[in-house]
Structure formats: C-alpha cells, structure tokens
PDB file of C-alpha atoms in Angstrom:
ATOM      1  CA  ASP A  24     -40.317 -12.864-121.142  1.00  0.00           C
ATOM      2  CA  THR A  25     -41.047 -12.213-117.433  1.00  0.00           C
ATOM      3  CA  GLY A  26     -44.980 -12.574-117.673  1.00  0.00           C
ATOM      4  CA  VAL A  27     -47.163 -15.298-116.358  1.00  0.00           C
ATOM      5  CA  SER A  28     -46.541 -18.581-118.320  1.00  0.00           C
ATOM      6  CA  GLN A  29     -48.810 -21.477-118.556  1.00  0.00           C
ATOM      7  CA  ASN A  30     -48.161 -25.064-119.864  1.00  0.00           C
ATOM      8  CA  PRO A  31     -49.353 -26.589-121.905  1.00  0.00           C
ATOM      9  CA  ARG A  32     -51.161 -24.266-124.069  1.00  0.00           C
ATOM     10  CA  HIS A  33     -53.511 -26.949-125.531  1.00  0.00           C
ATOM     11  CA  LYS A  34     -54.506 -30.089-124.220  1.00  0.00           C
ATOM     12  CA  ILE A  35     -56.788 -32.826-125.720  1.00  0.00           C
ATOM     13  CA  THR A  36     -57.886 -35.640-123.698  1.00  0.00           C
ATOM     14  CA  LYS A  37     -60.248 -38.497-123.557  1.00  0.00           C
ATOM     15  CA  ARG A  38     -63.233 -38.373-120.978  1.00  0.00           C
ATOM     16  CA  GLY A  39     -62.236 -40.078-117.886  1.00  0.00           C
ATOM     17  CA  GLN A  40     -58.365 -39.219-118.065  1.00  0.00           C
ATOM     18  CA  ASN A  41     -56.639 -37.075-115.394  1.00  0.00           C
ATOM     19  CA  VAL A  42     -54.846 -33.670-116.627  1.00  0.00           C
ATOM     20  CA  THR A  43     -52.410 -31.559-115.049  1.00  0.00           C
ATOM     21  CA  PHE A  44     -51.877 -27.723-115.758  1.00  0.00           C
ATOM     22  CA  ARG A  45     -48.948 -25.723-114.712  1.00  0.00           C
ATOM     23  CA  CYS A  46     -48.596 -22.080-113.935  1.00  0.00           C
ATOM     24  CA  ASP A  47     -45.632 -19.956-113.386  1.00  0.00           C
ATOM     25  CA  PRO A  48     -46.566 -16.487-111.968  1.00  0.00           C
ATOM     26  CA  ILE A  49     -44.389 -13.224-112.225  1.00  0.00           C
ATOM     27  CA  SER A  50     -41.453 -13.557-109.903  1.00  0.00           C
ATOM     28  CA  GLU A  51     -42.025 -12.368-106.421  1.00  0.00           C
ATOM     29  CA  HIS A  52     -45.858 -12.086-106.964  1.00  0.00           C
ATOM     30  CA  ASN A  53     -47.342 -13.964-103.852  1.00  0.00           C
ATOM     31  CA  ARG A  54     -50.936 -14.169-104.831  1.00  0.00           C
ATOM     32  CA  LEU A  55     -51.816 -16.669-107.628  1.00  0.00           C
ATOM     33  CA  TYR A  56     -55.339 -17.133-108.916  1.00  0.00           C
ATOM     34  CA  TRP A  57     -56.893 -19.874-111.366  1.00  0.00           C
ATOM     35  CA  TYR A  58     -60.126 -19.005-113.485  1.00  0.00           C
ATOM     36  CA  ARG A  59     -62.032 -20.994-115.912  1.00  0.00           C
ATOM     37  CA  GLN A  60     -63.392 -19.276-119.122  1.00  0.00           C
ATOM     38  CA  THR A  61     -66.068 -21.105-121.463  1.00  0.00           C
ATOM     39  CA  LEU A  62     -67.258 -19.798-124.753  1.00  0.00           C
ATOM     40  CA  GLY A  63     -69.243 -16.664-124.688  1.00  0.00           C
ATOM     41  CA  GLN A  64     -68.487 -16.280-121.099  1.00  0.00           C
ATOM     42  CA  GLY A  65     -66.082 -14.221-119.075  1.00  0.00           C
ATOM     43  CA  PRO A  66     -63.426 -15.831-116.779  1.00  0.00           C
ATOM     44  CA  GLU A  67     -64.956 -17.500-113.675  1.00  0.00           C
ATOM     45  CA  PHE A  68     -62.681 -17.418-110.580  1.00  0.00           C
ATOM     46  CA  LEU A  69     -61.574 -21.037-109.357  1.00  0.00           C
ATOM     47  CA  THR A  70     -59.497 -20.782-106.519  1.00  0.00           C
ATOM     48  CA  TYR A  71     -56.439 -18.683-105.241  1.00  0.00           C
ATOM     49  CA  PHE A  72     -53.260 -18.967-103.279  1.00  0.00           C
ATOM     50  CA  GLN A  73     -51.349 -16.587-101.238  1.00  0.00           C
ATOM     51  CA  ASN A  74     -47.924 -17.954-101.092  1.00  0.00           C
ATOM     52  CA  GLU A  75     -48.353 -21.607-100.578  1.00  0.00           C
ATOM     53  CA  ALA A  76     -51.622 -21.468 -98.603  1.00  0.00           C
ATOM     54  CA  GLN A  77     -54.981 -22.019-100.629  1.00  0.00           C
ATOM     55  CA  LEU A  78     -57.186 -19.473 -99.106  1.00  0.00           C
ATOM     56  CA  GLU A  79     -60.330 -19.625-101.204  1.00  0.00           C
ATOM     57  CA  LYS A  80     -62.067 -22.194-103.407  1.00  0.00           C
ATOM     58  CA  SER A  81     -65.265 -21.565-105.731  1.00  0.00           C
ATOM     59  CA  ARG A  82     -68.164 -23.714-105.673  1.00  0.00           C
ATOM     60  CA  LEU A  83     -67.191 -24.321-109.146  1.00  0.00           C
ATOM     61  CA  LEU A  84     -64.054 -26.265-108.038  1.00  0.00           C
ATOM     62  CA  SER A  85     -65.649 -29.777-107.613  1.00  0.00           C
ATOM     63  CA  ASP A  86     -63.965 -32.563-105.704  1.00  0.00           C
ATOM     64  CA  ARG A  87     -62.357 -33.587-109.218  1.00  0.00           C
ATOM     65  CA  PHE A  88     -60.427 -30.552-109.143  1.00  0.00           C
ATOM     66  CA  SER A  89     -57.116 -30.012-107.036  1.00  0.00           C
ATOM     67  CA  ALA A  90     -54.764 -27.151-106.860  1.00  0.00           C
ATOM     68  CA  GLU A  91     -51.446 -26.787-105.425  1.00  0.00           C
ATOM     69  CA  ARG A  92     -48.808 -24.362-104.947  1.00  0.00           C
ATOM     70  CA  PRO A  93     -46.112 -26.265-103.011  1.00  0.00           C
ATOM     71  CA  LYS A  94     -43.133 -23.817-102.575  1.00  0.00           C
ATOM     72  CA  GLY A  95     -45.237 -20.656-103.035  1.00  0.00           C
ATOM     73  CA  SER A  96     -44.050 -20.207-106.671  1.00  0.00           C
ATOM     74  CA  PHE A  97     -45.514 -22.206-109.484  1.00  0.00           C
ATOM     75  CA  SER A  98     -48.885 -23.882-109.114  1.00  0.00           C
ATOM     76  CA  THR A  99     -50.574 -27.003-110.609  1.00  0.00           C
ATOM     77  CA  LEU A 100     -54.212 -27.398-111.415  1.00  0.00           C
ATOM     78  CA  GLU A 101     -55.166 -31.160-111.675  1.00  0.00           C
ATOM     79  CA  ILE A 102     -58.442 -32.510-112.969  1.00  0.00           C
ATOM     80  CA  GLN A 103     -59.355 -35.905-112.375  1.00  0.00           C
ATOM     81  CA  ARG A 104     -61.788 -38.209-114.421  1.00  0.00           C
ATOM     82  CA  THR A 105     -62.400 -35.380-116.941  1.00  0.00           C
ATOM     83  CA  GLU A 106     -65.971 -34.731-118.329  1.00  0.00           C
ATOM     84  CA  GLN A 107     -66.860 -33.076-121.385  1.00  0.00           C
ATOM     85  CA  GLY A 108     -68.222 -30.167-119.606  1.00  0.00           C
ATOM     86  CA  ASP A 109     -64.509 -29.511-118.287  1.00  0.00           C
ATOM     87  CA  SER A 110     -63.530 -28.260-121.784  1.00  0.00           C
ATOM     88  CA  ALA A 111     -62.650 -24.648-121.351  1.00  0.00           C
ATOM     89  CA  MET A 112     -59.871 -22.288-121.264  1.00  0.00           C
ATOM     90  CA  TYR A 113     -58.038 -22.526-117.652  1.00  0.00           C
ATOM     91  CA  LEU A 114     -56.462 -19.204-116.933  1.00  0.00           C
ATOM     92  CA  CYS A 115     -53.824 -18.358-114.176  1.00  0.00           C
ATOM     93  CA  ALA A 116     -52.858 -14.831-113.053  1.00  0.00           C
ATOM     94  CA  SER A 117     -50.866 -13.451-110.482  1.00  0.00           C
ATOM     95  CA  SER A 118     -50.582 -10.255-108.419  1.00  0.00           C
ATOM     96  CA  HIS A 119     -48.059  -8.174-106.619  1.00  0.00           C
ATOM     97  CA  PRO A 120     -47.511  -8.079-102.722  1.00  0.00           C
ATOM     98  CA  GLY A 121     -47.125  -4.206-102.566  1.00  0.00           C
ATOM     99  CA  MET A 122     -49.835  -1.756-101.317  1.00  0.00           C
ATOM    100  CA  LEU A 123     -53.149  -3.452-100.512  1.00  0.00           C
ATOM    101  CA  SER A 124     -54.604  -2.039-103.619  1.00  0.00           C
ATOM    102  CA  SER A 125     -52.161  -3.722-105.593  1.00  0.00           C
ATOM    103  CA  TYR A 126     -53.181  -7.024-104.710  1.00  0.00           C
ATOM    104  CA  ASN A 127     -56.204  -6.560-107.064  1.00  0.00           C
ATOM    105  CA  GLU A 128     -54.442  -5.744-110.023  1.00  0.00           C
ATOM    106  CA  GLN A 129     -53.791  -9.231-111.696  1.00  0.00           C
ATOM    107  CA  PHE A 130     -51.459 -10.326-114.553  1.00  0.00           C
ATOM    108  CA  PHE A 131     -52.997 -13.044-116.788  1.00  0.00           C
ATOM    109  CA  GLY A 132     -51.156 -15.873-118.394  1.00  0.00           C
ATOM    110  CA  PRO A 133     -52.211 -17.083-121.998  1.00  0.00           C
ATOM    111  CA  GLY A 134     -54.210 -19.880-120.804  1.00  0.00           C
ATOM    112  CA  THR A 135     -54.252 -23.791-121.321  1.00  0.00           C
ATOM    113  CA  ARG A 136     -57.182 -24.747-123.648  1.00  0.00           C
ATOM    114  CA  LEU A 137     -58.528 -28.173-122.635  1.00  0.00           C
ATOM    115  CA  THR A 138     -60.676 -30.148-124.862  1.00  0.00           C
ATOM    116  CA  VAL A 139     -62.241 -33.288-123.689  1.00  0.00           C
ATOM    117  CA  LEU A 140     -63.404 -35.765-126.213  1.00  0.00           C
TER     118      LEU A 140
ATOM    119  CA  ALA B 127     -73.160 -11.739-104.304  1.00  0.00           C
ATOM    120  CA  GLN B 128     -71.086  -9.505-106.818  1.00  0.00           C
ATOM    121  CA  SER B 129     -72.224  -9.513-110.434  1.00  0.00           C
ATOM    122  CA  VAL B 130     -71.157  -7.387-113.433  1.00  0.00           C
ATOM    123  CA  SER B 131     -73.453  -7.069-116.370  1.00  0.00           C
ATOM    124  CA  GLN B 132     -72.072  -5.861-119.811  1.00  0.00           C
ATOM    125  CA  HIS B 133     -75.013  -4.776-122.017  1.00  0.00           C
ATOM    126  CA  ASN B 134     -73.592  -5.166-125.352  1.00  0.00           C
ATOM    127  CA  HIS B 135     -72.498  -8.704-126.542  1.00  0.00           C
ATOM    128  CA  HIS B 136     -71.240  -7.570-129.948  1.00  0.00           C
ATOM    129  CA  VAL B 137     -70.693  -4.021-131.265  1.00  0.00           C
ATOM    130  CA  ILE B 138     -69.761  -3.282-134.791  1.00  0.00           C
ATOM    131  CA  LEU B 139     -68.179   0.327-135.661  1.00  0.00           C
ATOM    132  CA  SER B 140     -66.544   1.846-138.439  1.00  0.00           C
ATOM    133  CA  GLU B 141     -63.094   3.527-137.936  1.00  0.00           C
ATOM    134  CA  ALA B 142     -63.118   6.710-136.006  1.00  0.00           C
ATOM    135  CA  ALA B 143     -66.596   6.103-134.711  1.00  0.00           C
ATOM    136  CA  SER B 144     -67.013   6.789-131.042  1.00  0.00           C
ATOM    137  CA  LEU B 145     -67.126   3.934-128.689  1.00  0.00           C
ATOM    138  CA  GLU B 146     -69.003   3.544-125.267  1.00  0.00           C
ATOM    139  CA  LEU B 147     -69.290  -0.013-123.674  1.00  0.00           C
ATOM    140  CA  GLY B 148     -71.632  -0.331-120.677  1.00  0.00           C
ATOM    141  CA  CYS B 149     -70.702  -2.033-117.336  1.00  0.00           C
ATOM    142  CA  ASN B 150     -72.894  -2.222-114.383  1.00  0.00           C
ATOM    143  CA  TYR B 151     -72.030  -3.925-111.150  1.00  0.00           C
ATOM    144  CA  SER B 152     -73.852  -5.141-108.270  1.00  0.00           C
ATOM    145  CA  TYR B 153     -72.005  -4.843-104.748  1.00  0.00           C
ATOM    146  CA  GLY B 154     -72.614  -3.142-101.478  1.00  0.00           C
ATOM    147  CA  GLY B 155     -69.175  -2.462-100.435  1.00  0.00           C
ATOM    148  CA  THR B 156     -66.093  -0.434-101.670  1.00  0.00           C
ATOM    149  CA  VAL B 157     -65.113  -1.973-105.118  1.00  0.00           C
ATOM    150  CA  ASN B 158     -62.162  -1.790-107.454  1.00  0.00           C
ATOM    151  CA  LEU B 159     -63.053  -1.808-111.039  1.00  0.00           C
ATOM    152  CA  PHE B 160     -61.235  -2.851-114.188  1.00  0.00           C
ATOM    153  CA  TRP B 161     -61.377  -3.379-117.941  1.00  0.00           C
ATOM    154  CA  TYR B 162     -59.484  -6.018-119.318  1.00  0.00           C
ATOM    155  CA  VAL B 163     -58.884  -6.359-123.290  1.00  0.00           C
ATOM    156  CA  GLN B 164     -58.183  -9.536-125.149  1.00  0.00           C
ATOM    157  CA  TYR B 165     -57.047  -9.076-128.691  1.00  0.00           C
ATOM    158  CA  PRO B 166     -57.391 -12.095-130.896  1.00  0.00           C
ATOM    159  CA  GLY B 167     -54.911 -14.805-129.975  1.00  0.00           C
ATOM    160  CA  GLN B 168     -53.667 -12.892-127.087  1.00  0.00           C
ATOM    161  CA  HIS B 169     -54.091 -13.142-123.461  1.00  0.00           C
ATOM    162  CA  LEU B 170     -55.997 -10.787-121.165  1.00  0.00           C
ATOM    163  CA  GLN B 171     -54.418  -7.293-120.678  1.00  0.00           C
ATOM    164  CA  LEU B 172     -55.261  -4.523-118.228  1.00  0.00           C
ATOM    165  CA  LEU B 173     -56.672  -1.583-119.944  1.00  0.00           C
ATOM    166  CA  LEU B 174     -57.549   0.535-116.989  1.00  0.00           C
ATOM    167  CA  LYS B 175     -58.577   0.405-113.428  1.00  0.00           C
ATOM    168  CA  TYR B 176     -60.305   2.471-110.650  1.00  0.00           C
ATOM    169  CA  PHE B 177     -59.447   2.279-107.092  1.00  0.00           C
ATOM    170  CA  SER B 178     -60.237   5.488-105.743  1.00  0.00           C
ATOM    171  CA  GLY B 179     -60.094   9.234-106.328  1.00  0.00           C
ATOM    172  CA  ASP B 180     -60.862  10.746-109.445  1.00  0.00           C
ATOM    173  CA  PRO B 181     -63.941   8.814-111.101  1.00  0.00           C
ATOM    174  CA  LEU B 182     -62.454   9.230-114.434  1.00  0.00           C
ATOM    175  CA  VAL B 183     -59.845   7.107-115.306  1.00  0.00           C
ATOM    176  CA  LYS B 184     -57.451   7.144-118.244  1.00  0.00           C
ATOM    177  CA  GLY B 185     -55.827   4.013-119.584  1.00  0.00           C
ATOM    178  CA  ILE B 186     -53.765   2.811-122.471  1.00  0.00           C
ATOM    179  CA  LYS B 187     -54.357   3.266-126.102  1.00  0.00           C
ATOM    180  CA  GLY B 188     -56.745   6.469-125.660  1.00  0.00           C
ATOM    181  CA  PHE B 189     -59.362   4.727-123.588  1.00  0.00           C
ATOM    182  CA  GLU B 190     -61.040   6.129-120.505  1.00  0.00           C
ATOM    183  CA  ALA B 191     -63.823   4.971-118.066  1.00  0.00           C
ATOM    184  CA  GLU B 192     -66.040   6.956-115.618  1.00  0.00           C
ATOM    185  CA  PHE B 193     -67.081   5.463-112.277  1.00  0.00           C
ATOM    186  CA  ILE B 194     -70.621   6.564-111.341  1.00  0.00           C
ATOM    187  CA  LYS B 195     -71.331   5.464-107.889  1.00  0.00           C
ATOM    188  CA  SER B 196     -74.978   6.148-107.902  1.00  0.00           C
ATOM    189  CA  LYS B 197     -75.390   4.181-110.958  1.00  0.00           C
ATOM    190  CA  PHE B 198     -73.183   1.465-109.989  1.00  0.00           C
ATOM    191  CA  SER B 199     -71.559   2.006-113.441  1.00  0.00           C
ATOM    192  CA  PHE B 200     -68.210   1.955-115.042  1.00  0.00           C
ATOM    193  CA  ASN B 201     -68.606   2.547-118.761  1.00  0.00           C
ATOM    194  CA  LEU B 202     -65.561   2.339-121.129  1.00  0.00           C
ATOM    195  CA  ARG B 203     -65.181   4.925-123.719  1.00  0.00           C
ATOM    196  CA  LYS B 204     -62.988   5.965-126.603  1.00  0.00           C
ATOM    197  CA  PRO B 205     -63.662   8.944-128.795  1.00  0.00           C
ATOM    198  CA  SER B 206     -62.251   7.533-131.935  1.00  0.00           C
ATOM    199  CA  VAL B 207     -61.741   3.676-132.481  1.00  0.00           C
ATOM    200  CA  GLN B 208     -59.304   2.147-134.659  1.00  0.00           C
ATOM    201  CA  TRP B 209     -59.096  -1.165-136.690  1.00  0.00           C
ATOM    202  CA  SER B 210     -56.546  -2.134-134.125  1.00  0.00           C
ATOM    203  CA  ASP B 211     -59.150  -1.897-131.271  1.00  0.00           C
ATOM    204  CA  THR B 212     -60.933  -4.911-132.453  1.00  0.00           C
ATOM    205  CA  ALA B 213     -60.954  -7.260-129.400  1.00  0.00           C
ATOM    206  CA  GLU B 214     -63.111  -8.528-126.760  1.00  0.00           C
ATOM    207  CA  TYR B 215     -63.467  -6.258-123.761  1.00  0.00           C
ATOM    208  CA  PHE B 216     -64.291  -7.353-120.217  1.00  0.00           C
ATOM    209  CA  CYS B 217     -65.506  -5.534-117.229  1.00  0.00           C
ATOM    210  CA  ALA B 218     -64.548  -6.900-113.729  1.00  0.00           C
ATOM    211  CA  VAL B 219     -64.919  -6.128-110.144  1.00  0.00           C
ATOM    212  CA  THR B 220     -63.377  -7.072-107.068  1.00  0.00           C
ATOM    213  CA  GLY B 221     -64.081  -6.321-103.358  1.00  0.00           C
ATOM    214  CA  GLY B 222     -63.074  -7.592-100.136  1.00  0.00           C
ATOM    215  CA  SER B 223     -59.691  -9.013 -98.982  1.00  0.00           C
ATOM    216  CA  GLN B 224     -59.714 -11.993-101.290  1.00  0.00           C
ATOM    217  CA  GLY B 225     -59.140 -10.043-104.497  1.00  0.00           C
ATOM    218  CA  ASN B 226     -60.562 -12.332-107.007  1.00  0.00           C
ATOM    219  CA  LEU B 227     -61.959 -10.839-110.130  1.00  0.00           C
ATOM    220  CA  ILE B 228     -65.656 -11.038-110.974  1.00  0.00           C
ATOM    221  CA  PHE B 229     -65.949 -10.585-114.774  1.00  0.00           C
ATOM    222  CA  GLY B 230     -68.858  -9.652-117.134  1.00  0.00           C
ATOM    223  CA  LYS B 231     -69.543 -11.866-120.033  1.00  0.00           C
ATOM    224  CA  GLY B 232     -67.608  -9.506-122.323  1.00  0.00           C
ATOM    225  CA  THR B 233     -68.154  -7.433-125.385  1.00  0.00           C
ATOM    226  CA  LYS B 234     -67.077  -8.374-128.541  1.00  0.00           C
ATOM    227  CA  LEU B 235     -65.940  -5.064-130.726  1.00  0.00           C
ATOM    228  CA  SER B 236     -65.470  -5.383-134.316  1.00  0.00           C
ATOM    229  CA  VAL B 237     -64.043  -2.069-135.887  1.00  0.00           C
ATOM    230  CA  LYS B 238     -64.262  -1.994-139.755  1.00  0.00           C
ATOM    231  CA  PRO B 239     -61.488  -0.368-141.775  1.00  0.00           C
TER     232      PRO B 239
END
C-alpha cells in the first residue's frame, strides 16, 4: 500500500500523559499536513511542513503540541500533558511537489483516534 | 478568514433519488475547491476538485459539482444515488500558498435501499 499511513490507529491514555503519533506520507510528497477532527466537525488544520521546515501553525496548536519532520519524510505529532479536550481523530495528509495547483490536492491517512480518560 | 458552510447536516434519500449538497465558502481571492468523501470506517478520499477552467467538474462515481463564483458556491450533485453512496461528504477550500484545507462540518448522507 503506497498511501499515507499513520500509527497507532487508536490510542487510549490517561489525562496528563504524553502521547506521540507518527505519519508516513506518500513517497516524494514534500508537503505534510496535520489536522484534527472532532465529532460532528470537519477536519481542522493544525500545522504543515514543506520538507523538514514547519511553515505554519494554527492557533489550535497550543504549546502542549509539537510536531517534527526531521528528515523531510515521516512526521511525529506529540501532545504533552494530555487533556480530555484533546480527544479527537488526528489526521495526516501529504501532497505532491508537482505543479503549483497540485500542492492543494492532499491525500489523507486513516487517522489516529485519541481517547483521553 | 476563510470559512466553509455546508447547509445540510444529515440527508436521507431513497435509492435512485437525485442528490444535491450545498456548499458555500467565504474567501476574497482565488480559491481551489474540493469535495471529499468518507465512507464508513474508511479515510477521507477526494471526490472531485476545481482549480480553474470549466466550472462544472466531474468526479468519481458519477458525482459532479458546479462552481458559481457569484454565489460563492460549489454544490455537489448526483442524478441517481445508490446505497453505496452512504457516507459523509465534506466540502473544502484552500487559497494562498500554504495549501491547508478549510473544511465544512460535513453532510452525512444515508441512502435507503
């Protein structure tokens, strides 16, 4: 399967614990996005990378959240001191480095569902 | 700020009925428009997209959408739905260089066999 993959698919944690999610984009996609989706809502943008550079962060990304893409390939999203309000589906997407318009066609992974107890 | 409104939260149709899902966006510049679909238990998939040119775009599985710039709309249509179209449909817009998508809240479509 050459699509976007995310691990783990499900994570249950206790409030206050730290969690880390991983995203492996489609090979050679240089843009990688993180979104969060809560029940009854569409995905909301968190942050994105072009290669290893983190170029934009949403105001939704509090200082407890950090994302990295150290070698411009896979990315990790860490949440420190989790809160119940962090419970959501965390989605990763990647896009192709071709024509400018192609930057906007994003391919999504299956997501990581986080439950904070 | 950009925003997307989807008018219908849940639509229930019988097989063979026609479908139209509304989507309006708010953005002053050049936009790219998308419809994504999420089938039960599956990840988001691109249904169709509009970048430029013909405002009537055709996507997969018989879906189409029409971009009406004057109405800031990008409604999704299908002449005859099937039970397998049961899914959640998301309209999204992006503008500017960053490319991050702004999604609507989604419309859940239930098709009765």
